[in-house]
Short mmCIF file of C-alpha atoms and ligand atoms in Angstrom, two decimals:
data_model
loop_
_atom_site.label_atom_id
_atom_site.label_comp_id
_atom_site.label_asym_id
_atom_site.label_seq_id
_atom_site.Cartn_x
_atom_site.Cartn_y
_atom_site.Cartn_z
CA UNK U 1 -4.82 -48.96 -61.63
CA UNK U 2 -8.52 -47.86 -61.37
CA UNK U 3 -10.45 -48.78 -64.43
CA UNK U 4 -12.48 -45.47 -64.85
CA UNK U 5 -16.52 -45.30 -64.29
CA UNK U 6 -19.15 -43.13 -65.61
CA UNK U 7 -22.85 -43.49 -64.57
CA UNK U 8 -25.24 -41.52 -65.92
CA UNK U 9 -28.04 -40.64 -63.52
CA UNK U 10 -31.13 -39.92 -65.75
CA UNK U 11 -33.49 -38.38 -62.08
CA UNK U 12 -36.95 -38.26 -63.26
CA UNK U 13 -36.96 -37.87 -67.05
CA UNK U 14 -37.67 -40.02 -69.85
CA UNK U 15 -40.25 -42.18 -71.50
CA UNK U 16 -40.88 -45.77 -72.66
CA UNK U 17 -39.87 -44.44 -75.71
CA UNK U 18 -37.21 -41.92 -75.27
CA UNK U 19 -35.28 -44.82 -73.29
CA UNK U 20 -35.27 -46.92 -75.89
CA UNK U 21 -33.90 -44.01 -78.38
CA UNK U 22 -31.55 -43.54 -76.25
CA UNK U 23 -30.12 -46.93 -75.41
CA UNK U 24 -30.10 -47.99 -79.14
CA UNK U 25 -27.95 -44.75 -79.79
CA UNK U 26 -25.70 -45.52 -76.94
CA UNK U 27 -24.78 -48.98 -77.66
CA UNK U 28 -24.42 -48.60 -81.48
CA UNK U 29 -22.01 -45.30 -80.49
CA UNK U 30 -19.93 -47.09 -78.22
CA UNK U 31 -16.30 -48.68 -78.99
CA UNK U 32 -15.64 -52.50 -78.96
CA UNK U 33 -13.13 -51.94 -76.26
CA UNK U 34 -14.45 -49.49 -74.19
CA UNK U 35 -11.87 -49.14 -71.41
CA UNK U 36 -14.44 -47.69 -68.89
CA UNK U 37 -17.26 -49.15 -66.59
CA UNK U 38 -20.42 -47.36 -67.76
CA UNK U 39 -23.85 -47.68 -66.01
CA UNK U 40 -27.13 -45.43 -66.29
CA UNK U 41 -29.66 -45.23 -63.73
CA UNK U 42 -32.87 -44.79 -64.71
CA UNK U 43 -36.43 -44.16 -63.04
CA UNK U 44 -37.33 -47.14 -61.02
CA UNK U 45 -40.68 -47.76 -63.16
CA UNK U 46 -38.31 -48.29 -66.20
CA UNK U 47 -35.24 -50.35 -64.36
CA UNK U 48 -36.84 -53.81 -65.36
CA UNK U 49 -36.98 -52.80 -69.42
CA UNK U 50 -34.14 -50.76 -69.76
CA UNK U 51 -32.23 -53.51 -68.18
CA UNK U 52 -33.71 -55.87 -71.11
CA UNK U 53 -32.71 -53.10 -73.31
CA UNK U 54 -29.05 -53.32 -71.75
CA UNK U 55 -28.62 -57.45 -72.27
CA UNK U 56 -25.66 -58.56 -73.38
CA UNK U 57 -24.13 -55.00 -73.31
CA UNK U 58 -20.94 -53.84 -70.93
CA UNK U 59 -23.21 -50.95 -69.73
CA UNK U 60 -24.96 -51.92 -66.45
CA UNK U 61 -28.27 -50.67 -64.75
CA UNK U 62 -28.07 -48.46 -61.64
CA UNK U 63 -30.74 -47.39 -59.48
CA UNK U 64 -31.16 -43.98 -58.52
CA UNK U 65 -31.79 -44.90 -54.59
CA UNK U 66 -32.76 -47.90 -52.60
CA UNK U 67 -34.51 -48.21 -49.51
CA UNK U 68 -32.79 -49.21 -46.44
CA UNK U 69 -35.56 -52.31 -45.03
CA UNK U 70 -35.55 -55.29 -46.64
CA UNK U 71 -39.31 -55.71 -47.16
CA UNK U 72 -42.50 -54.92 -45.88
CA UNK U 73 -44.89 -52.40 -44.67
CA UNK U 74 -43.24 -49.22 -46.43
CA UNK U 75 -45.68 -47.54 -49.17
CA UNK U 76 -43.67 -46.32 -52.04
CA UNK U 77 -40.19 -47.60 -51.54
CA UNK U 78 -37.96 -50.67 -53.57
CA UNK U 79 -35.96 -52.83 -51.85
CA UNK U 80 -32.26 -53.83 -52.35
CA UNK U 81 -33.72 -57.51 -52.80
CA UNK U 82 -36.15 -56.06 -55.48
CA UNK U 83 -33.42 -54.04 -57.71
CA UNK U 84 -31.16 -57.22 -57.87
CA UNK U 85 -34.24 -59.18 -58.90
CA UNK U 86 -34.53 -56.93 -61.66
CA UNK U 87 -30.56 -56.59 -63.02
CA UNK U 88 -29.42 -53.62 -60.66
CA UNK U 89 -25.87 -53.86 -60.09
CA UNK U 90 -25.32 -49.97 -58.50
CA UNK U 91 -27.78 -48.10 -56.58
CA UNK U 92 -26.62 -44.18 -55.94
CA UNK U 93 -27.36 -43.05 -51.94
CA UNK U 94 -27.28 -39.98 -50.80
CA UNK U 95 -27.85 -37.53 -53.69
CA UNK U 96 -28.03 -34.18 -52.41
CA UNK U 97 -31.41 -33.96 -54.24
CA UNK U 98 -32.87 -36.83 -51.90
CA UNK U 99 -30.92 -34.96 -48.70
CA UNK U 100 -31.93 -31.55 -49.97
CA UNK U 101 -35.89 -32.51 -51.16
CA UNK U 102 -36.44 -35.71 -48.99
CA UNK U 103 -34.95 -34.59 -45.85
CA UNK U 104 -32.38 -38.18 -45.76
CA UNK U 105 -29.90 -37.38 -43.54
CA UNK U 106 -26.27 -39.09 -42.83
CA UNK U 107 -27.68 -41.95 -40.84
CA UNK U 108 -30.28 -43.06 -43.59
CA UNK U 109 -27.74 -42.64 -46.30
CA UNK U 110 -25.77 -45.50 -44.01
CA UNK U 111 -28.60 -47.28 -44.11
CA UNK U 112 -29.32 -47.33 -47.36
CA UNK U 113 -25.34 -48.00 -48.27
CA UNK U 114 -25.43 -51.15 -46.47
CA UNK U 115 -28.62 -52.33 -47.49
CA UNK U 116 -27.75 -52.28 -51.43
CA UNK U 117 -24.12 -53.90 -50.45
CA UNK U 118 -26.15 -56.64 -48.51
CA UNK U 119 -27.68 -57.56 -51.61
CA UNK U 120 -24.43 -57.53 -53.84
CA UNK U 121 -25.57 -54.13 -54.94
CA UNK U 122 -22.44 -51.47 -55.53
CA UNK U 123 -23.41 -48.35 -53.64
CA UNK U 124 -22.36 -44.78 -55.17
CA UNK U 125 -22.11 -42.69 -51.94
CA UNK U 126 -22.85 -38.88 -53.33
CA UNK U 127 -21.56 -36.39 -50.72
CA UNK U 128 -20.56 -32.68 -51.36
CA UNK U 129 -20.70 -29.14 -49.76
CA UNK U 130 -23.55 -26.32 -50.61
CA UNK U 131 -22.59 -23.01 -51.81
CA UNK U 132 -22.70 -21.60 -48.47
CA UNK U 133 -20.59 -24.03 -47.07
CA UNK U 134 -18.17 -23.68 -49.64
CA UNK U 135 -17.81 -19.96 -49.21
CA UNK U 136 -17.77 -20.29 -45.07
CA UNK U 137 -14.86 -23.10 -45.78
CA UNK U 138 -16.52 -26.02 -45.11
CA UNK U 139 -16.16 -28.47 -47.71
CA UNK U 140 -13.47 -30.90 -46.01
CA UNK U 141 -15.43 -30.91 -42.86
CA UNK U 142 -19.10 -31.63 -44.61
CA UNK U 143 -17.42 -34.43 -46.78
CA UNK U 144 -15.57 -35.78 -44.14
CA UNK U 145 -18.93 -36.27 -41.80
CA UNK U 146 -21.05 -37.41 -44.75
CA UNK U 147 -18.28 -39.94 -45.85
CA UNK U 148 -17.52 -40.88 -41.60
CA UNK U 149 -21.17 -41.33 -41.14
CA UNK U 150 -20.63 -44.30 -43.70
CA UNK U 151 -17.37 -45.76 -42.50
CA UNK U 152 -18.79 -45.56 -38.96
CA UNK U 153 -21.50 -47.56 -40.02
CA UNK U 154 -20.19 -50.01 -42.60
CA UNK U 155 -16.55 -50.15 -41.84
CA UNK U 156 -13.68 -49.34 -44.34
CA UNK U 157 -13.51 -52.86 -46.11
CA UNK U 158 -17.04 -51.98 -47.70
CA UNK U 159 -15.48 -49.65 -49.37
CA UNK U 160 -13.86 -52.36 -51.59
CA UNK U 161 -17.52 -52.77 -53.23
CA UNK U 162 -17.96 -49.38 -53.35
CA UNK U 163 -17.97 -45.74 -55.57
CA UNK U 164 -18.10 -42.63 -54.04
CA UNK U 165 -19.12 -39.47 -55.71
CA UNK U 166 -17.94 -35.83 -54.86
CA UNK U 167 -21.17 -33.88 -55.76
CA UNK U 168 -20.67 -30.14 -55.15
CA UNK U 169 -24.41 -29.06 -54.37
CA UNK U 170 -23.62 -26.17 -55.98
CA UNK U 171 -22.32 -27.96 -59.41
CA UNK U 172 -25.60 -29.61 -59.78
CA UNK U 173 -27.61 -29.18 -62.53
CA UNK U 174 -26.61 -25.17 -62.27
CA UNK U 175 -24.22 -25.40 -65.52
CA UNK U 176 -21.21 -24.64 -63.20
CA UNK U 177 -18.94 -27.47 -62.76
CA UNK U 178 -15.94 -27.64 -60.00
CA UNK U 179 -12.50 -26.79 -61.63
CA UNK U 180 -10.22 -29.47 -62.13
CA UNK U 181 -8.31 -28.26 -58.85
CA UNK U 182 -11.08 -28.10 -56.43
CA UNK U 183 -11.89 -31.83 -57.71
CA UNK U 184 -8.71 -32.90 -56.92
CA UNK U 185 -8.62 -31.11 -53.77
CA UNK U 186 -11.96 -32.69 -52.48
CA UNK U 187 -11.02 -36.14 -54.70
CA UNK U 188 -7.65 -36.68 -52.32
CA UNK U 189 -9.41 -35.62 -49.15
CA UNK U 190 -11.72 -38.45 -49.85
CA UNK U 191 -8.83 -40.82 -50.10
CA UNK U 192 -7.07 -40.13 -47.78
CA UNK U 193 -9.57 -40.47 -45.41
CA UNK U 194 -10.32 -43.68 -46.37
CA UNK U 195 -6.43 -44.17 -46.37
CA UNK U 196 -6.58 -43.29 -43.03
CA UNK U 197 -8.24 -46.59 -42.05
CA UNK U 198 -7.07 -49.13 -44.74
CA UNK U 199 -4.07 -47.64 -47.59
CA UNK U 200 -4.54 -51.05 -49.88
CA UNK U 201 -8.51 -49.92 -50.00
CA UNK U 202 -8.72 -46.25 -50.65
CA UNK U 203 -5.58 -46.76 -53.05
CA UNK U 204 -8.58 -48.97 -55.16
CA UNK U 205 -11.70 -47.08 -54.50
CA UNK U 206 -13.23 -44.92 -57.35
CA UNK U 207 -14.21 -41.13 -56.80
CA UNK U 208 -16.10 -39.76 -59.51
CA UNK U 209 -17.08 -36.44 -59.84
CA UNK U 210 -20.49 -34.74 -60.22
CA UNK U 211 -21.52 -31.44 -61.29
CA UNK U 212 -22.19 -29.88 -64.56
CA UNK U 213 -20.10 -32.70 -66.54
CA UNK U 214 -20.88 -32.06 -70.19
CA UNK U 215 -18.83 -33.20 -73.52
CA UNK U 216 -16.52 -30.03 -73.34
CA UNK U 217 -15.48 -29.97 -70.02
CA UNK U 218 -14.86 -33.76 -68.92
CA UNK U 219 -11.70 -34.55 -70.15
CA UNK U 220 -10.02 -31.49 -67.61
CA UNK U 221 -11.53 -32.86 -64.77
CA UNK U 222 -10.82 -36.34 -65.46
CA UNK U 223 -7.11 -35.88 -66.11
CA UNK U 224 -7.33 -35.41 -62.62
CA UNK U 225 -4.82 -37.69 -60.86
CA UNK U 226 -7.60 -38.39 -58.07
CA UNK U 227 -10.93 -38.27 -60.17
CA UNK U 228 -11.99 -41.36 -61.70
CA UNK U 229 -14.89 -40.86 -64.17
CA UNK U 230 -17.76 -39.28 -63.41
CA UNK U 231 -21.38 -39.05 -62.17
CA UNK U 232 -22.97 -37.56 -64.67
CA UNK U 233 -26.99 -35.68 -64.71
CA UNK U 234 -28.34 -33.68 -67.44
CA UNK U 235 -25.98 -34.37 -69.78
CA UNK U 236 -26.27 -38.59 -69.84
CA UNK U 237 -29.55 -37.60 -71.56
CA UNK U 238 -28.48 -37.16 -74.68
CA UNK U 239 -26.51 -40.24 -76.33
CA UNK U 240 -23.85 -37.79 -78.22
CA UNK U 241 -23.09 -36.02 -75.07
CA UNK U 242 -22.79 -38.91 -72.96
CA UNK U 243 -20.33 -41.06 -75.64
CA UNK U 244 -18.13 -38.36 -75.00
CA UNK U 245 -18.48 -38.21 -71.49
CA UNK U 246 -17.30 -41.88 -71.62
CA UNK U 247 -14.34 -41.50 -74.21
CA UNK U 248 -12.73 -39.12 -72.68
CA UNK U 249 -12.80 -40.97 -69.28
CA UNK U 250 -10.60 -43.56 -70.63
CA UNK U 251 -7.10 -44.25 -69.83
CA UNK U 252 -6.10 -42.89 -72.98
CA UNK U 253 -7.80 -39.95 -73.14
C1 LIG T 301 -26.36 -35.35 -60.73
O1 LIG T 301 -27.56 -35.20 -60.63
O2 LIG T 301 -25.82 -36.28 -60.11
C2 LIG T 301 -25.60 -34.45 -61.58
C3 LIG T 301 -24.30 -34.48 -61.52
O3 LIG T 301 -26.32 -33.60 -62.39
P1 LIG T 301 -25.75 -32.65 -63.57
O4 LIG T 301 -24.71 -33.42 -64.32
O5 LIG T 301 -26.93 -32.32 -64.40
O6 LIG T 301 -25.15 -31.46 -62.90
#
């Protein structure tokens, strides 16, 4: 059995403040038993204090990328060794606004997958089709390249310490999520790929899906025999929204 996982990716909003607001709501809003993994990623600047904020909680601290060398000359970037100093437990690669924006293609996104796993960090691979290559019927091929560029790379058994996340380019941010169907459609491609190379570890790996999740539409898509949680944008901004983002991830609906 999967134990469900939301992550709220929070891009490039919030302040001091607003954090704080935000992680008092969440943890005063959320169940004793809470039956789901839950992380938020927040801006680097704000991974070391939210993290304090987080102490003692059962949500953890994400990152929202990582860069793929260990150390040194590279202006701007954080290290694996850097987020784990600071409490990071999952670092997301390959968002399709860091492809899209920041030109990182397949072999980077490798890259940066094993450098977060080599420092005990839980990578959440985003991969996903644009509009256009959803309409020219290219979804299974795109997913499969983005998700092979990784295997090739890492190897199936880091997929044990892994998350991947179907993010339909299209879904993002736009207010129009994937239907439960063409989830689970995308969802079981993913595993069986993986099943393809090791049954035992794609039968244990979480998919979660991104794309317009919001309070009303969650608990459709994550009835989904193949979707397990979600990664969620916009809507892990505001405490409410995100509670019930988590609830109805559970087991139990
Ligand atoms: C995301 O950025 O990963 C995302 C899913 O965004 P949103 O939920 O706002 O569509």
């Amino acid at each position: 059995m999967r134990r469900p996982f939301v992550a709220g990716n929070w891009k490039m909003h919030g302040t001091r403040a607003e954090n704080a607001e935000l992680i008092e709501a969440l943890l005063l809003g959320l169940p004793g038993e809470v039956q789901v993994d839950i992380a938020v990623c927040p801006p680097f600047v704000y991974l070391w204090e939210v993290g304090r904020l987080l102490k003692d909680s059962s949500v953890a601290l994400g990152a929202q990328s990582v860069c793929a060398e260990p150390l040194g000359a590279f202006t701007g970037e954080v290290s694996a060794t850097m987020l784990k100093d600071v409490g990071v437990e999952y670092a997301i690669v390959g968002h399709s606004e860091r492809r899209a924006l920041y030109k990182e293609d397949d072999a980077l996104v490798a890259r940066k997958f094993v450098a977060a796993q080599s420092q005990g960090i839980v990578p959440i691979l985003c991969v996903g089709e644009t509009l256009e290559e959803r309409e020219s019927g290219q979804t299974m091929d795109v997913v499969s390249r983005q998700l092979s560029a990784v295997l090739d790379v890492a190897g199936v058994a880091a997929m044990r310490n892994a998350v991947v996340a179907y993010e339909p380019v299209w879904a993002i941010g736009t207010g129009k999520n994937a239907t439960p169907e063409q989830a689970q459609e995308v969802h079981a491609h993913i595993r069986s790929a993986v099943a393809a190379q090791d049954a035992t570890i794609a039968a244990g790996l979480r998919v979660l899906y991104g794309g317009s999740v919001k309070a009303g539409n969650a608990r459709e898509i994550f009835a989904m025999p193949d979707v397990d949680g979600g990664l969620i944008g916009g809507a892990s901004l505001k405490a409410d929204e995100f509670l019930e983002i988590c609830t109805a991830a559970r087991p139990s609906g």
